[in-house]
CSV table of C-alpha atoms in Angstrom, one decimal:
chain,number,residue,atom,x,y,z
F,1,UNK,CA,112.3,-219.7,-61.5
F,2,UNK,CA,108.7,-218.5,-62.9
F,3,UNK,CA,108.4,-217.0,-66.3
F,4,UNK,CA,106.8,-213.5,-66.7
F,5,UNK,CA,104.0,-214.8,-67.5
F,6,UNK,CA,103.3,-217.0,-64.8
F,7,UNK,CA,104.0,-214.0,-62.5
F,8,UNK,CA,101.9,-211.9,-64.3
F,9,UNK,CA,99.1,-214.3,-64.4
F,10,UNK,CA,99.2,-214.7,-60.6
F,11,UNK,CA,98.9,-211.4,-60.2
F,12,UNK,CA,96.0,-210.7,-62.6
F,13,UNK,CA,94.5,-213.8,-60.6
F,14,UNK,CA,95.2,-211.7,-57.3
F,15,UNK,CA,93.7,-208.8,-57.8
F,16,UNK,CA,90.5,-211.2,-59.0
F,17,UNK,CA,90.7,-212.7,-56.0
F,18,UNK,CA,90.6,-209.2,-53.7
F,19,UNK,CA,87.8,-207.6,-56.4
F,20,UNK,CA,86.1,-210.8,-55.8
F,21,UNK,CA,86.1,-211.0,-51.9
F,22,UNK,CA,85.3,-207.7,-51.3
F,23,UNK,CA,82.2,-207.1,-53.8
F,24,UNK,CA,80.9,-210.8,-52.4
F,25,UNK,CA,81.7,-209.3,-48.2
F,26,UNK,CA,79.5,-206.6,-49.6
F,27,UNK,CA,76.6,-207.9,-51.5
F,28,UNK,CA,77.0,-211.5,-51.3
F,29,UNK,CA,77.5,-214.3,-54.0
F,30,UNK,CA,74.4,-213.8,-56.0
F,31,UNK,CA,74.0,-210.9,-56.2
F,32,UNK,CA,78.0,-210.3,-57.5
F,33,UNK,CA,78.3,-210.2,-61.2
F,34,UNK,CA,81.3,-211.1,-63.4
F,35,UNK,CA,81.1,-207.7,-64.5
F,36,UNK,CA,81.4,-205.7,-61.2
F,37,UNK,CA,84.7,-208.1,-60.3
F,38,UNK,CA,86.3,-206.8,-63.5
F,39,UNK,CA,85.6,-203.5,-62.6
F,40,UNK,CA,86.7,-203.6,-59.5
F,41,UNK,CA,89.9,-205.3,-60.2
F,42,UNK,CA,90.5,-203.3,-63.2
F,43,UNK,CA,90.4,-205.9,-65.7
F,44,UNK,CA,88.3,-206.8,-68.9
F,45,UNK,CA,85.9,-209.0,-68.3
F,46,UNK,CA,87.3,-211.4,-71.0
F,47,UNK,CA,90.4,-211.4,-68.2
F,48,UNK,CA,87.9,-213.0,-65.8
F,49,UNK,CA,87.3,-216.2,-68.2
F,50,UNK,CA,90.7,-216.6,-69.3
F,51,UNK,CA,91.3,-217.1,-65.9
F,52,UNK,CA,88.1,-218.8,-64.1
F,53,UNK,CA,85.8,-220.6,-66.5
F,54,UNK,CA,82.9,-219.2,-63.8
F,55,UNK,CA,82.0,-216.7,-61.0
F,56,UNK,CA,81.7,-220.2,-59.4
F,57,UNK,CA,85.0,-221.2,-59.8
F,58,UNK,CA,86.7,-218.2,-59.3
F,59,UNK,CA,84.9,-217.8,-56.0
F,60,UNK,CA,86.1,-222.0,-55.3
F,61,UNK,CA,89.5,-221.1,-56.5
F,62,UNK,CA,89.7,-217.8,-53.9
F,63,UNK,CA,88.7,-220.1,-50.9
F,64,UNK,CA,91.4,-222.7,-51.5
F,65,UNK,CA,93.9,-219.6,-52.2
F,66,UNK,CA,93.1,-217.8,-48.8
F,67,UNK,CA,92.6,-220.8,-46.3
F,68,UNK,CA,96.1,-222.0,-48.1
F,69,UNK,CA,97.5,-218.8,-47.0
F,70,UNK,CA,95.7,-219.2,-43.1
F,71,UNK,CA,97.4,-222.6,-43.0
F,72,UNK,CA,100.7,-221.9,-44.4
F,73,UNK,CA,101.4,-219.0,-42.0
F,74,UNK,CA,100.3,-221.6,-39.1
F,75,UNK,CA,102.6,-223.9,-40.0
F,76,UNK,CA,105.1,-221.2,-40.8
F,77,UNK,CA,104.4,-220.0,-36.9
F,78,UNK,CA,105.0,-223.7,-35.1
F,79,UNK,CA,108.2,-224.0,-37.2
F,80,UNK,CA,109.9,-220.9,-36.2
F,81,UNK,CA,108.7,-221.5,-32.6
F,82,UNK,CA,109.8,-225.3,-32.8
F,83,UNK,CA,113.7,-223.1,-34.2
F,84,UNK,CA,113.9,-221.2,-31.2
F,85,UNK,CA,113.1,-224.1,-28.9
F,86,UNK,CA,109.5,-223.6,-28.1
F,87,UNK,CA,107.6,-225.8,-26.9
F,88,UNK,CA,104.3,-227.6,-28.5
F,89,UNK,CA,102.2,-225.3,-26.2
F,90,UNK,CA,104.3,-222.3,-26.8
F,91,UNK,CA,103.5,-223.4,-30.5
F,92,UNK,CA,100.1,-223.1,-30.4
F,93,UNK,CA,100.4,-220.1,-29.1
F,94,UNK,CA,102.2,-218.4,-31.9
F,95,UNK,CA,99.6,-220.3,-34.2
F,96,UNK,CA,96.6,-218.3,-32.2
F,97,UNK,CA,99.1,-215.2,-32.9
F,98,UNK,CA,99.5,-215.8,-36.8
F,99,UNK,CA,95.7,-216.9,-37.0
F,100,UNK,CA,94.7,-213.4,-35.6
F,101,UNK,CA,97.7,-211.6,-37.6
F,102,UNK,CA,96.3,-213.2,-40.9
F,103,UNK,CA,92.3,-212.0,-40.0
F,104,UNK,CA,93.1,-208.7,-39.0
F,105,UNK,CA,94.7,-208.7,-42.7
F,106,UNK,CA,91.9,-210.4,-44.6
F,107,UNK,CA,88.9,-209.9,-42.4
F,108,UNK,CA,86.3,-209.8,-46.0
F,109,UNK,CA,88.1,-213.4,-46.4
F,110,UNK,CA,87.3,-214.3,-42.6
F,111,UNK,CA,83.8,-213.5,-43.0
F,112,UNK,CA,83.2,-215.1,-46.1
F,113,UNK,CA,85.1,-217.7,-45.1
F,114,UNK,CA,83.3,-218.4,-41.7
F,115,UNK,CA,79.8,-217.6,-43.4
F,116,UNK,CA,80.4,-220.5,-45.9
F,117,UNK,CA,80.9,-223.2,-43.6
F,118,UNK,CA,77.6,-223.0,-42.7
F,119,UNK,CA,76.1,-223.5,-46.1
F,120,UNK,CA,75.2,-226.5,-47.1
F,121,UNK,CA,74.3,-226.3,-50.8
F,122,UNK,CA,76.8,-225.0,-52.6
F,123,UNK,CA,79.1,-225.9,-55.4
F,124,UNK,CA,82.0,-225.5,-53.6
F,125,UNK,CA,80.7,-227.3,-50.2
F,126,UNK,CA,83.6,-230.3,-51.0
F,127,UNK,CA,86.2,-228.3,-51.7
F,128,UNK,CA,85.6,-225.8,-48.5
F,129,UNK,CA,85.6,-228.6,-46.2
F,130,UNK,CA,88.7,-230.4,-47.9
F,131,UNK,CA,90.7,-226.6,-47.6
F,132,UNK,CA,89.3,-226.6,-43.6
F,133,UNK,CA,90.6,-229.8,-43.0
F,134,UNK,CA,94.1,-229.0,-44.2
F,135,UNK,CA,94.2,-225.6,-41.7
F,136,UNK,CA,92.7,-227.9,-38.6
F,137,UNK,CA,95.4,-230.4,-39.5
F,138,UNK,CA,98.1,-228.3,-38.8
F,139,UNK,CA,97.4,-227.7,-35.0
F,140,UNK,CA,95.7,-231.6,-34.9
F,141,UNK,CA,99.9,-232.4,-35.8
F,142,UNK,CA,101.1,-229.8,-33.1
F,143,UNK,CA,98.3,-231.6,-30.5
F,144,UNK,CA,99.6,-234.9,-31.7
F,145,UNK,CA,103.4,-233.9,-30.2
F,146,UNK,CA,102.3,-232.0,-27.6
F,147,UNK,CA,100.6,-235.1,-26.4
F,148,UNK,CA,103.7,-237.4,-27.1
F,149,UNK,CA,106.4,-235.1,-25.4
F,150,UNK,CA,104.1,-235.3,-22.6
F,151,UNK,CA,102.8,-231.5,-22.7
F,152,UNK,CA,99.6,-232.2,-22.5
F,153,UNK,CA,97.2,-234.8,-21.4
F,154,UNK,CA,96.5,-238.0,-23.7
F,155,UNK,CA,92.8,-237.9,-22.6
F,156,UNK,CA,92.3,-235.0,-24.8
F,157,UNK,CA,90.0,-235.7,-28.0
F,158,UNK,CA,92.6,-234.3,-30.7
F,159,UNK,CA,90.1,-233.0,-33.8
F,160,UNK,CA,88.4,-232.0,-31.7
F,161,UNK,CA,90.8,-229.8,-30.0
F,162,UNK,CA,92.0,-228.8,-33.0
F,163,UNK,CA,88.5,-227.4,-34.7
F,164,UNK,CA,87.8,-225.8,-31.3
F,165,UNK,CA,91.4,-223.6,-31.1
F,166,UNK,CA,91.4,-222.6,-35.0
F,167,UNK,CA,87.0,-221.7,-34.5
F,168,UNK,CA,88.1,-219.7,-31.0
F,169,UNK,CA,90.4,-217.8,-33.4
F,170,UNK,CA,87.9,-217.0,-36.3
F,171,UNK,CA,85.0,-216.2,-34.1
F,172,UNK,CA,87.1,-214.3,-31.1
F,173,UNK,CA,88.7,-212.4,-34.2
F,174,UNK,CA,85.4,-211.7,-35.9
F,175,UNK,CA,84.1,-210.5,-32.9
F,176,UNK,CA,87.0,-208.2,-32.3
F,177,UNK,CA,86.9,-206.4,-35.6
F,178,UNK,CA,83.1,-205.9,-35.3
F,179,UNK,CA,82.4,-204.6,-32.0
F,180,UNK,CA,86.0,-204.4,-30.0
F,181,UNK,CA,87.6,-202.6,-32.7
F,182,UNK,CA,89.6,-200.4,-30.1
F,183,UNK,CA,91.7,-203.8,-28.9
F,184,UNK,CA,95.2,-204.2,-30.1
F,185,UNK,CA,96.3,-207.6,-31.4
F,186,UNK,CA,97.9,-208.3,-28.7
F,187,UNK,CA,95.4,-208.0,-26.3
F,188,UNK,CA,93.1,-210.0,-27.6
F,189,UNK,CA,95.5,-212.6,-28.5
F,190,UNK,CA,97.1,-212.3,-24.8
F,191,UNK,CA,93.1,-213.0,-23.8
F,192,UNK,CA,93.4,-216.1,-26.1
F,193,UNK,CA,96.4,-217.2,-24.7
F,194,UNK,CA,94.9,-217.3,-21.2
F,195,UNK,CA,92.6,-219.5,-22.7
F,196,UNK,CA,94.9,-221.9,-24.4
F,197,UNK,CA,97.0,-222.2,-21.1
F,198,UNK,CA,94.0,-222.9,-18.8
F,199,UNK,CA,94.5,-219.8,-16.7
F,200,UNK,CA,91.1,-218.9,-17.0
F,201,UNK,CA,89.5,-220.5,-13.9
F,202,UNK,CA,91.4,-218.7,-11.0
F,203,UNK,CA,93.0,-221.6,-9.5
């Protein structure tokens, strides 16, 4: 059981971390000041120290909080699938589905997320990669099965498999937002799906 405190410091730390992610979406890391994240999450600024001992690791701190909450509700999705009997494929599936579920609800994350990768010289370069690796290991473990149960072909190279679903997901998902904003969820995750299942090529 958490104390009040606990909860109340989690979500003082919450609100950071959506003050934060927006303002940085917006105007990037730079140019975001301690200041303007207090304002915008309605805190002192003295709030923003107690919590982080920097902009830097606040910012550190939000990445491991959001790609922890990308790969818990990918796990979350291959367990209930694996409950009602699904198979691996059928698994990956619903991750694609959770995947797209959890961008369309943090898509300021996603983009910072997904523009981060890509930077090389940054304080928090370790820690982004560590975070990654922990989301693509999730669907490298549903591969692994999948490939043991005899569901999919032991030829195929595993991370790599794995990197290549969960980028399909942020990028088709980026895209979706920014210029396909009409689609529903599920098409563009039944257009993923097609995909995943090899149904693309006509034969």
């Amino acid at each position: 059981m958490e104390s009040s405190g606990t909860t109340r410091r989690q979500a003082t730390r919450q609100k950071l971390y959506e003050a934060a992610v927006t303002l940085i979406a917006e105007k990037g890391f730079s140019a975001t000041t301690v200041d303007e994240i207090a304002e915008r999450a309605g805190v002192a600024k003295g709030t923003v120290y107690y919590n982080f001992k920097s902009k830097t690791e606040l910012f550190e701190e939000l990445l491991r909080h959001g790609v922890g909450l990308l790969t818990a509700s990918l796990r979350a999705a291959a367990e209930e699938s694996e409950e009602r009997g699904g198979t691996r494929v059928e698994a990956l599936d619903a991750m694609i589905r959770a995947g797209l579920a959890f961008i369309d609800r943090y898509p300021a994350f996603t983009q910072l997320y997904v523009a981060e990768l890509w930077r090389t010289n940054r304080a928090w370069q370790s820690t982004l990669l560590v975070v990654r690796q922990e989301a693509v290991a999730v669907v490298e473990g549903v591969l692994c099965d999948a490939v043991r149960s005899g569901e999919l072909s032991e030829e195929i190279d595993i991370p790599l498999t794995a990197a290549a679903l969960v980028g399909m997901v942020l990028v088709a998902a980026l895209d979706w937002q920014a210029f396909q904003p009409e689609r529903s969820i599920d098409e563009v995750h039944s257009a993923l799906s097609l995909l995943l299942h090899g149904r693309v090529s006509g034969h």
